Coordinates of C-alpha atoms in Angstrom, one line a residue:
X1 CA -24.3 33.9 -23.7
X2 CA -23.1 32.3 -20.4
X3 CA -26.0 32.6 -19.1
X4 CA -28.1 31.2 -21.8
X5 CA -25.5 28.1 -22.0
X6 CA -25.7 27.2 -18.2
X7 CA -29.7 27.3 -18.2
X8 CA -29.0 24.5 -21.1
X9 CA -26.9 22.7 -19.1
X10 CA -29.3 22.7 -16.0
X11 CA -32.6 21.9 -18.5
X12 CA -30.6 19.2 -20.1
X13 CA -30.1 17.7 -16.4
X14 CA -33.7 18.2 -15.2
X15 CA -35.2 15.9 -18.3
X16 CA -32.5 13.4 -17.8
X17 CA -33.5 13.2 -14.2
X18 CA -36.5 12.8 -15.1
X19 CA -36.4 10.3 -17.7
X20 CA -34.1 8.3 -14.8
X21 CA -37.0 7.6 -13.3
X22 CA -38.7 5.7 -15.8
X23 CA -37.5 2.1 -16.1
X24 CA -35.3 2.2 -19.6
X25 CA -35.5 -1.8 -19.9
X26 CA -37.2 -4.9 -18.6
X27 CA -35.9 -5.9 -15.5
X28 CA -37.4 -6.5 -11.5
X29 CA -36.4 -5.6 -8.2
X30 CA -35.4 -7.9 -5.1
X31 CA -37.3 -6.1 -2.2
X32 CA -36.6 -8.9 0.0
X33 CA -34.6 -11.9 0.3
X34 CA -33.7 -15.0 3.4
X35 CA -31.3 -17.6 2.5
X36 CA -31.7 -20.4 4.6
X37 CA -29.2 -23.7 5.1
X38 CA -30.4 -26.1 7.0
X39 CA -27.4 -29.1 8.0
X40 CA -29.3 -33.0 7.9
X41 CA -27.5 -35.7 9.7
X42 CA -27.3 -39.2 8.2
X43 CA -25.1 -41.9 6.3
X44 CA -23.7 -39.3 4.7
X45 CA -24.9 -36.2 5.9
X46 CA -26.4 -33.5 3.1
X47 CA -27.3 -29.8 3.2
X48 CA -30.8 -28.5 2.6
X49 CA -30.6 -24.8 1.0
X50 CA -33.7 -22.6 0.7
X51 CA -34.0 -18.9 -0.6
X52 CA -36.8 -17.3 -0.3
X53 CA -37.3 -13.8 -2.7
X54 CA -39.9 -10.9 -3.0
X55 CA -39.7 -9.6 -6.0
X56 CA -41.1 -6.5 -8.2
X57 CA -41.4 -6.1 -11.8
X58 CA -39.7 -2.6 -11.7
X59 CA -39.2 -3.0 -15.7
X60 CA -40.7 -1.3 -18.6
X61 CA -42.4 -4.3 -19.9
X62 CA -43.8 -7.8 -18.7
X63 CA -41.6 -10.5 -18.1
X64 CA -41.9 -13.9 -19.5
X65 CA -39.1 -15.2 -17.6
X66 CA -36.0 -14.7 -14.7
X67 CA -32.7 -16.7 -15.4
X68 CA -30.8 -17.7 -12.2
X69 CA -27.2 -18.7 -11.4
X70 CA -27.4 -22.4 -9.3
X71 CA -24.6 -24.1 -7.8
X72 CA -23.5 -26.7 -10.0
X73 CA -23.5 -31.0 -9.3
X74 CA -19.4 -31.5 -9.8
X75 CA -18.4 -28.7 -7.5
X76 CA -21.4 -29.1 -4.8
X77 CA -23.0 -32.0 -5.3
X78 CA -26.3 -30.1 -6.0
X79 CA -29.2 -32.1 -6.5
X80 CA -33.1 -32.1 -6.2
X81 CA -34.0 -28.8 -7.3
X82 CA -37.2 -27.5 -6.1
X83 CA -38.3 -23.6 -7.7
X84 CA -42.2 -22.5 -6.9
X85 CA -43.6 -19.1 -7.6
X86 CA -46.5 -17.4 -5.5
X87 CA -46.3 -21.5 -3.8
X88 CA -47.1 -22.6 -7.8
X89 CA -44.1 -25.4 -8.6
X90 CA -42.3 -24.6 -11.5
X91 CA -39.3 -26.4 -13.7
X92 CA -36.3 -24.9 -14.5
X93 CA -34.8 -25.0 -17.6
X94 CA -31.1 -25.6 -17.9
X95 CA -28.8 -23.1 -20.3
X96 CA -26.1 -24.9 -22.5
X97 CA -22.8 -23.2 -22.6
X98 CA -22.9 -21.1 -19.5
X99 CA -20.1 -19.2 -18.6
X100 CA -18.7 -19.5 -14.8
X101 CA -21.0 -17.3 -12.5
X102 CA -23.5 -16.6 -15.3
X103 CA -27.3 -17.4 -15.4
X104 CA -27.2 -21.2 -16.2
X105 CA -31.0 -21.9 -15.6
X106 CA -34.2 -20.4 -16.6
X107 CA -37.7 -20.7 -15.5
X108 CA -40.3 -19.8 -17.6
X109 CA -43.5 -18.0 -16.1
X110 CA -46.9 -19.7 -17.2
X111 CA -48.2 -16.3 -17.8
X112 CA -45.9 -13.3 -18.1
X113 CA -45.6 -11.1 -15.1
X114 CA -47.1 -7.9 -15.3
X115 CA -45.2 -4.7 -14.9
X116 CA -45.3 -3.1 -10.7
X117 CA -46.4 -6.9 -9.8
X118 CA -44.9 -8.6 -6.8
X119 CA -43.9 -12.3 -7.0
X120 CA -42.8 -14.6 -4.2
X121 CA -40.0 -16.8 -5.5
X122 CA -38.8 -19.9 -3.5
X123 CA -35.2 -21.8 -5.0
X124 CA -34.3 -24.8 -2.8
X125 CA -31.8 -27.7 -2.9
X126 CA -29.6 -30.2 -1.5
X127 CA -25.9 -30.2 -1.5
X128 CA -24.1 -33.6 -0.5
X129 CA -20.0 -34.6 -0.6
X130 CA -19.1 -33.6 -4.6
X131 CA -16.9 -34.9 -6.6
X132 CA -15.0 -31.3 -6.7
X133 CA -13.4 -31.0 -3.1
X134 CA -12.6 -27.9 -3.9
X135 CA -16.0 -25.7 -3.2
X136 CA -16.8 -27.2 0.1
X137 CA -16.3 -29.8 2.9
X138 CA -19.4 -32.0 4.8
X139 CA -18.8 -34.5 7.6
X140 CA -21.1 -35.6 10.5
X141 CA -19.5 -33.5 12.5
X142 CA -19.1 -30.4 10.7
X143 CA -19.4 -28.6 7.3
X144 CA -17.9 -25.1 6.0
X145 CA -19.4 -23.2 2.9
X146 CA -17.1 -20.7 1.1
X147 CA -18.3 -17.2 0.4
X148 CA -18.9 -18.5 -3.3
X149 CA -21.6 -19.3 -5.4
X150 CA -23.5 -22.3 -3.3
X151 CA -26.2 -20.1 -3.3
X152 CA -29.0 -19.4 -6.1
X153 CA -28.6 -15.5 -7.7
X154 CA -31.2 -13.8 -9.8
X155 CA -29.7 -12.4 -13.0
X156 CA -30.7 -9.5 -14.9
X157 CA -32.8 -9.9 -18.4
X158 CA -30.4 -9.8 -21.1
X159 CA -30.9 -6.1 -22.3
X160 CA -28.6 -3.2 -22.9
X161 CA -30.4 -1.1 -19.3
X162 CA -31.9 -4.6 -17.1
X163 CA -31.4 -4.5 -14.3
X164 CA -32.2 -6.9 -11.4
X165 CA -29.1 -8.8 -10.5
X166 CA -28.3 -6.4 -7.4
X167 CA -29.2 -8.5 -3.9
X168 CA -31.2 -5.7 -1.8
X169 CA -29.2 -3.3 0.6
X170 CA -29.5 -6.5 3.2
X171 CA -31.0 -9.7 3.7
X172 CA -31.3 -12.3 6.3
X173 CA -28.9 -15.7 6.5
X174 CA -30.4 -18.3 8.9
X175 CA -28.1 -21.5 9.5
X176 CA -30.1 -24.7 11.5
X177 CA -27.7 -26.8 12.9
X178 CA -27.5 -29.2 16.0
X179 CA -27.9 -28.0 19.3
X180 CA -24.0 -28.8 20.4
X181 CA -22.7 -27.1 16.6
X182 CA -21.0 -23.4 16.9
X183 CA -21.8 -21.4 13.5
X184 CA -19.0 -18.7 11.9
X185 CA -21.0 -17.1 9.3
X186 CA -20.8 -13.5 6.5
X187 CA -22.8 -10.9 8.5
X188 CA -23.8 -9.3 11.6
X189 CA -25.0 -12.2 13.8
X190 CA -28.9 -11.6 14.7
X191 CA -29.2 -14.1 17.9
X192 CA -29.6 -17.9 17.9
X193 CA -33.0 -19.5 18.8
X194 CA -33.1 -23.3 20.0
X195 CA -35.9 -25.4 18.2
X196 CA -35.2 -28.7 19.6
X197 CA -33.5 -30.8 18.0
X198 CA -32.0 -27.6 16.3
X199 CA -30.8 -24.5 17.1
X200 CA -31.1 -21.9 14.7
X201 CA -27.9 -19.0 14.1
X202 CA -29.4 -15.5 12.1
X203 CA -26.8 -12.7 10.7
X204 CA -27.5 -9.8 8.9
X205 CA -25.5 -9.1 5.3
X206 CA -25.4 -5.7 4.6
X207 CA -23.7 -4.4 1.1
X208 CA -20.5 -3.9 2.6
X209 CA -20.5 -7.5 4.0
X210 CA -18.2 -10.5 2.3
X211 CA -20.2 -12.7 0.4
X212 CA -22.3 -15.4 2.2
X213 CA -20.2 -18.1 3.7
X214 CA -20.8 -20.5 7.0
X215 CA -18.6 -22.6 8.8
X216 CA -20.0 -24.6 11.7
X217 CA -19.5 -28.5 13.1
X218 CA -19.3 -30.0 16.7
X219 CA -16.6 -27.7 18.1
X220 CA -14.6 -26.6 21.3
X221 CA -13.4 -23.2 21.2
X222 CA -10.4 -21.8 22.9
X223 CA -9.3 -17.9 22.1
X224 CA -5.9 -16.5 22.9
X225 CA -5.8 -12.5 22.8
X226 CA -3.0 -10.2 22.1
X227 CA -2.3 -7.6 19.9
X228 CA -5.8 -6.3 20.4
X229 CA -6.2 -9.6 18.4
X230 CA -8.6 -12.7 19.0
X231 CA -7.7 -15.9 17.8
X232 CA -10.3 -18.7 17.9
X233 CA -9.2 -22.5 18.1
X234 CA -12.7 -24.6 16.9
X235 CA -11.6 -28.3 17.4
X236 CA -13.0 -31.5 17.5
X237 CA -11.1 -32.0 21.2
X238 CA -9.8 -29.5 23.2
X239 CA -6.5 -28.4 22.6
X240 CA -3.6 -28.4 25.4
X241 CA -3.9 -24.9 27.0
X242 CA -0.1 -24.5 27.1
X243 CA 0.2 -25.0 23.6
X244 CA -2.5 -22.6 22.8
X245 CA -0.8 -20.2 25.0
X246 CA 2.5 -20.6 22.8
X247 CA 1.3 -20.3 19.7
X248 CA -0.8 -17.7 20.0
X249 CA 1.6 -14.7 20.5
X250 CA 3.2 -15.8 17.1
X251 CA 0.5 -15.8 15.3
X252 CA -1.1 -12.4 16.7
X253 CA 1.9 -11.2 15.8
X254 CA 1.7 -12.0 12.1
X255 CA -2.1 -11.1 12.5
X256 CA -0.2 -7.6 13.2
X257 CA 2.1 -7.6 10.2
X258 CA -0.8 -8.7 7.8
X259 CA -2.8 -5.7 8.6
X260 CA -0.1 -3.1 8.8
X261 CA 0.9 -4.3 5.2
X262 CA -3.2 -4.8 3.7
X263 CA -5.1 -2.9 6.1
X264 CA -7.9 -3.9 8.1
X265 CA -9.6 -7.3 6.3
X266 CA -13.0 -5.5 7.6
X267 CA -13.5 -1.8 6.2
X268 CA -13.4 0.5 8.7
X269 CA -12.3 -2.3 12.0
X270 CA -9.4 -2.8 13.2
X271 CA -8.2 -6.2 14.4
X272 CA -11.3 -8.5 13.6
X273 CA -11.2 -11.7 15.0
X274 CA -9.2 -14.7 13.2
X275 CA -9.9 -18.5 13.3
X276 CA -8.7 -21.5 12.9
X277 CA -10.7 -24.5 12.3
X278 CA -10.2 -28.4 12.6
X279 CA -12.4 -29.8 9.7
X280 CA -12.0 -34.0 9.0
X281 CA -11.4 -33.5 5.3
X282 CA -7.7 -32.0 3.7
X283 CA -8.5 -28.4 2.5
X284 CA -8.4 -28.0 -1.8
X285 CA -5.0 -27.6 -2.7
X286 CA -4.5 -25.8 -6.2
X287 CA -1.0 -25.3 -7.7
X288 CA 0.9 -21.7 -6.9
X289 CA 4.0 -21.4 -8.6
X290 CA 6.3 -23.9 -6.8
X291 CA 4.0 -24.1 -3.7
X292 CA 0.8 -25.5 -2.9
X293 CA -1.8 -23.4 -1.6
X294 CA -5.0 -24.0 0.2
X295 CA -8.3 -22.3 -1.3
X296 CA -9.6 -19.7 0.4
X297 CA -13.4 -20.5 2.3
X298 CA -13.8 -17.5 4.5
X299 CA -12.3 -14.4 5.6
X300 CA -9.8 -14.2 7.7
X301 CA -10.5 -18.3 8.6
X302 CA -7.7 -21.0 8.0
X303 CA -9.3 -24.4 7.5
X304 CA -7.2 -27.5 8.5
X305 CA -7.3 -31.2 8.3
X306 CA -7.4 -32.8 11.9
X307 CA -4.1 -34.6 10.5
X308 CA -2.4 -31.0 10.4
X309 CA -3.4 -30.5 13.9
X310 CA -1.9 -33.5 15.4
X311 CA 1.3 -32.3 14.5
X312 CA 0.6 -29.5 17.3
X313 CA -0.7 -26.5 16.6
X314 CA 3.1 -25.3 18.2
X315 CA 4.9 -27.2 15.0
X316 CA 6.4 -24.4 12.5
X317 CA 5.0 -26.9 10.0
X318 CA 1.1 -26.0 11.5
X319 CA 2.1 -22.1 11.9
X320 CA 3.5 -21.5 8.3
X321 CA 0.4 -23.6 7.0
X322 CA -2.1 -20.8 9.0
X323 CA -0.2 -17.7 8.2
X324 CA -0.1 -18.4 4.1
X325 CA -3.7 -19.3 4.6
X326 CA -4.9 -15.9 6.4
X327 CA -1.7 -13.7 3.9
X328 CA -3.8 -15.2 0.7
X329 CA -7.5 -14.7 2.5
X330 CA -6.3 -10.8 3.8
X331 CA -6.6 -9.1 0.4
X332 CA -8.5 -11.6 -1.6
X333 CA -11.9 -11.1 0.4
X334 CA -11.1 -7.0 0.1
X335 CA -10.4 -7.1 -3.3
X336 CA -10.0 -9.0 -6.3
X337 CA -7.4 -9.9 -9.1
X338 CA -8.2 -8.5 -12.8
X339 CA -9.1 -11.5 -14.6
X340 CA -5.9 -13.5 -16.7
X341 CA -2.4 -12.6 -16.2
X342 CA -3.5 -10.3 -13.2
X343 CA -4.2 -13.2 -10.9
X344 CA -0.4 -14.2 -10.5
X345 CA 0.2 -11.3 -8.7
X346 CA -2.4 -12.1 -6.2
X347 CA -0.6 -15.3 -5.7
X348 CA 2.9 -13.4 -5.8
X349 CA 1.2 -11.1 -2.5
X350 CA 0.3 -14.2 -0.5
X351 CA 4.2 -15.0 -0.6
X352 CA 4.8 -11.3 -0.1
X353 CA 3.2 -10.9 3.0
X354 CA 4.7 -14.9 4.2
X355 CA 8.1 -13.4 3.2
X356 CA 7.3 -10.2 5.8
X357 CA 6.2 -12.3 8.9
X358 CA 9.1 -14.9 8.6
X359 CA 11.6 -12.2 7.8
X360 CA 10.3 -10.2 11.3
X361 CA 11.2 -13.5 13.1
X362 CA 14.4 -14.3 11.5
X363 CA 15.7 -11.2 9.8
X364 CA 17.8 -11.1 6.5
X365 CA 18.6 -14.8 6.0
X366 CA 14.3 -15.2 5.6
X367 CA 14.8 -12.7 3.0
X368 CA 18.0 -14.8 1.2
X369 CA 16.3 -18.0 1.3
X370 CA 13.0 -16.4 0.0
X371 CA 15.0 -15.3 -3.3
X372 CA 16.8 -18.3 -3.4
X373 CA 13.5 -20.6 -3.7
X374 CA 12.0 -18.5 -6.3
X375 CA 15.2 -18.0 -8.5
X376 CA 15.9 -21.7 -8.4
X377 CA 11.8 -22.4 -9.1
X378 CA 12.4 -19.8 -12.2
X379 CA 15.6 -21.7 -13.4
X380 CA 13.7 -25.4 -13.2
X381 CA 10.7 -23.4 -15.3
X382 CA 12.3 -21.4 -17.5
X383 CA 14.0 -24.9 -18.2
X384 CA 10.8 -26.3 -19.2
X385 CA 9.2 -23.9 -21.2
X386 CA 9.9 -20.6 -23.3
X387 CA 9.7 -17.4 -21.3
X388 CA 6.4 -15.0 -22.3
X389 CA 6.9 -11.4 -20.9
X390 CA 3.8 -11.8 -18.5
X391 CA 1.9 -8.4 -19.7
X392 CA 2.1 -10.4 -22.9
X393 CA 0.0 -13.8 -21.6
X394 CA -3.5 -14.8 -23.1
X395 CA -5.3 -17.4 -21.0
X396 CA -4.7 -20.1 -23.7
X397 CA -0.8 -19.3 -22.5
X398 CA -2.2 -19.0 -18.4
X399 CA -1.2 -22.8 -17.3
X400 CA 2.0 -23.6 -19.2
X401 CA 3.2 -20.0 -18.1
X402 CA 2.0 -20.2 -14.3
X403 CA 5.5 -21.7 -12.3
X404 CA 7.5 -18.8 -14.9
X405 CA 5.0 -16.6 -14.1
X406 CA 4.3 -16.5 -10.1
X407 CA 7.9 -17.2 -10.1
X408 CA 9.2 -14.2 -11.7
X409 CA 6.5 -11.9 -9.5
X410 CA 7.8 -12.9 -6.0
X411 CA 11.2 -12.0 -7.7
X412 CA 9.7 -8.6 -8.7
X413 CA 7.9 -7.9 -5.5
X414 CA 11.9 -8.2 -3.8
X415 CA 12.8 -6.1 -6.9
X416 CA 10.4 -3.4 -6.2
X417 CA 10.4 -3.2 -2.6
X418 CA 14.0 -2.4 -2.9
X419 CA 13.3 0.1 -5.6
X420 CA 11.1 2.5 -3.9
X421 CA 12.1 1.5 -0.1
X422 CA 9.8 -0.6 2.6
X423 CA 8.0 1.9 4.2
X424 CA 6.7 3.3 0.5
X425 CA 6.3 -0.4 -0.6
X426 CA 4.1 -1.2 2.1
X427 CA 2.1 1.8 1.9
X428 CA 1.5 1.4 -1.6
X429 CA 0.4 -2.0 -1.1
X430 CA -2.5 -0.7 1.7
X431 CA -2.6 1.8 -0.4
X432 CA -3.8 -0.1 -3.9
X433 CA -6.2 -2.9 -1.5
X434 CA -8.0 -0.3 0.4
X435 CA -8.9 2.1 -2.0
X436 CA -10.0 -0.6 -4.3
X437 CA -11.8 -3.0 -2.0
X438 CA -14.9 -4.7 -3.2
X439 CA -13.4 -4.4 -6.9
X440 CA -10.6 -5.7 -9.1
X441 CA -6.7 -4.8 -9.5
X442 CA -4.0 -5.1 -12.0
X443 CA -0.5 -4.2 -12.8
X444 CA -1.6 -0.7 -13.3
X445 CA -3.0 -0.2 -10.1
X446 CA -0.4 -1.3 -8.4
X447 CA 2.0 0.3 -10.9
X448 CA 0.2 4.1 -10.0
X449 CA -0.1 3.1 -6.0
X450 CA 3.9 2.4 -6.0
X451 CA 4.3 5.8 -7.9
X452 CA 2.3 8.1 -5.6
X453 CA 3.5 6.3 -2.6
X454 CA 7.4 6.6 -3.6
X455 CA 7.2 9.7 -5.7
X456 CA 9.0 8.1 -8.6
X457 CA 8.4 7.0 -12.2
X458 CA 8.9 3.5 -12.7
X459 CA 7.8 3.2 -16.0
X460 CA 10.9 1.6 -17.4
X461 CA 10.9 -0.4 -14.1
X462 CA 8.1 -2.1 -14.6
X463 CA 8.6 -2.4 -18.6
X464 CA 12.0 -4.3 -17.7

């Protein structure tokens, strides 16, 4: 009877196998892909982007059309489109309503494209200054790109098994910039090949790579190393080598603390490189509780105005300012916040891990005036609007809750820490960003990474 049950069970597996291998919807296959960006001086300087695809119908049926995500004209300043299949121009056809990161375009074939077929798709545009400063900074001197969504993706048909929307195992990223420019960029770097006036910077991106982002300009670089930690200093001048020297032992040192508490930003490597960067124009600020905080552009990088370095990059004022950028970029480029409510407590980490660093210079009273901040920030918003318990929150409540919210979290990181001990705390922290990197976290997750770190049940710890 045993028997006779298992050989189901295998026959069963064997036809399902099988039937895997037959393509269950429409859908197509990126065999290759090269994403090119190309900086153009001038009065103002622009961007010229240019991604190149090789693509197969792997689908069960022809397709009529592909739908593609494009960077948008407020937050890039995205303009003359330019789409060609097999070198045939084509238009693209603009979808109303789209939701953030979803297909927002679609071309439409002239005659539908058989199935096992191969098609050579070229998506190119220009980005200039936007009217959003919040996605990316240009200047004739330099220009950074965050590892977001400048870049055209191919999305899926809409059908229960599509597929398609997968970039393949790797593709190539080639940046042309000006002879004198340095280039920071997602991926392995490939070599750099001068074509006067140009030269041209190639990386690698593999599937375990951060999402594309570049950052180059007209830069000196300095490094300090300590820690088995590099720093790089990209300025518009050079900076005094004393204060370099000074400032660098801090900030390795925090570069220490942040991995000890996250884990390595990298998967798998220890101590990557950090950088700082000098760029003309004042990073995007967004609001964080009763903070401002600086978007994150690249992993690991902290972008500053050149009016933030003239204080001297000695100042506490400049320090603080590049340790909360790399304590908010550590964990957000490894994983990423649930959507809603969940994203406070990303913001709630960033002050976490600022917290740890200042309280391993300055003890207990970094610790006292940490709470003190955030209870007085609760008091002045609890003043202003009713409390909602924050497991409770819909996003139509997300902004008039936000300075309650991130308020109240830093308060319950202090809480929790002390609940379960430091060591356990910070283990459960590496714990819950390492095991989850590439995907998204919530209470819960942090919730069971707390528990199996500290052995206790805080149910009714977290419920309070």
């Amino acid at each position: 009877m045993l028997h006779r049950a298992a050989t189901a069970v295998l026959s069963a597996l064997v036809l399902f196998a099988a039937a895997c291998a037959v393509p269950l919807g429409p859908g197509f296959h990126t065999e290759k892909e090269l994403l090119e960006v190309r900086f153009v001086p001038g009065a103002p300087p622009h961007l010229q982007v240019r991604a190149t695809f090789t693509l197969k119908n792997s689908g069960n049926a022809p397709l009529d059309s592909l739908d593609l995500s494009l960077p948008g004209e407020k937050d890039f300043g995205a303009q003359n489109l330019r789409i060609t299949v097999d070198g045939a121009a084509i238009a693209a056809q603009p979808l109303a309503d789209a939701a953030p990161g979803a297909a927002n375009a679609r071309i439409v074939f002239s005659a539908p494209w058989p199935q096992k077929a191969r098609r050579t798709l070229v998506v190119s545009y220009d980005l200039r200054a936007a009217s959003s400063p919040a996605m990316f900074a240009i200047a004739e001197n330099s220009f950074s790109l965050p590892a977001a969504s400048w870049y055209p993706l191919l999305r899926a048909p809409n059908h229960l098994f599509a597929k398609g929307d997968a970039p393949p195992a790797r593709f190539d990223l080639s940046v042309f910039v000006p002879q004198d420019f340095l280039v920071h960029a997602a991926g392995q770097p490939r070599g750099k090949k001068r074509r006067s006036p140009e030269s041209e910077f190639r990386f690698r991106i593999r599937e375990d790579d951060f999402s594309p982002f570049v950052i180059a300009g007209h830069y000196h670089e300095q490094k300090f190393s300590a820690s088995n930690f590099t720093i790089f200093f990209w300025t518009f001048q050079p900076l005094p080598a004393d204060q370099v020297a000074r400032a660098g032992p801090r900030l390795a040192a925090t570069a220490q603390i942040l991995e000890k508490l996250f884990g390595p930003i990298v998967a798998g490597k220890r101590s990557s490189p950090l950088w700082i960067v000098e760029t003309p124009n004042s990073p995007a600020q967004v609001s964080s509780g009763n903070r401002a905080a600086q978007l994150d552009s690249a992993p690991a990088v902290a972008l500053l105005s050149s009016a933030a370095f003239h204080t001297g990059v000695t100042s506490e004022n400049f320090l603080l300012r590049v340790e909360r950028f790399w304590a908010s970029s550590w964990p957000n480029f490894v994983v990423q916040p649930a959507p809603g409510a969940e994203g406070f407590l990303a913001t709630s980490l960033t002050e976490y891990a600022s917290l740890v660093a200042d309280q391993a210079r300055r003890g207990e009273p970094a610790r006292t005036a940490f709470a003190g901040e955030f209870l007085r920030a609760y008091d002045a918003a609890c003043r202003a609007n009713e409390e909602i318990p924050i497991a409770s929150l819909q996003q139509k409540d997300i902004s008039a809750q936000q300075r309650i919210a991130e308020s109240k979290l830093a308060l319950f990181l202090l809480a929790a820490e002390n609940e379960v001990g430091s060591e356990s705390f910070h283990r459960a922290l590496r714990r819950m960003i390492q095991g989850l990197r590439g995907r998204t976290y919530g209470f819960t997750d942090f919730r069971v990474a707390l528990e199996a770190e500290s052995g206790q049940d805080l149910g009714e710890f977290f419920r309070r």
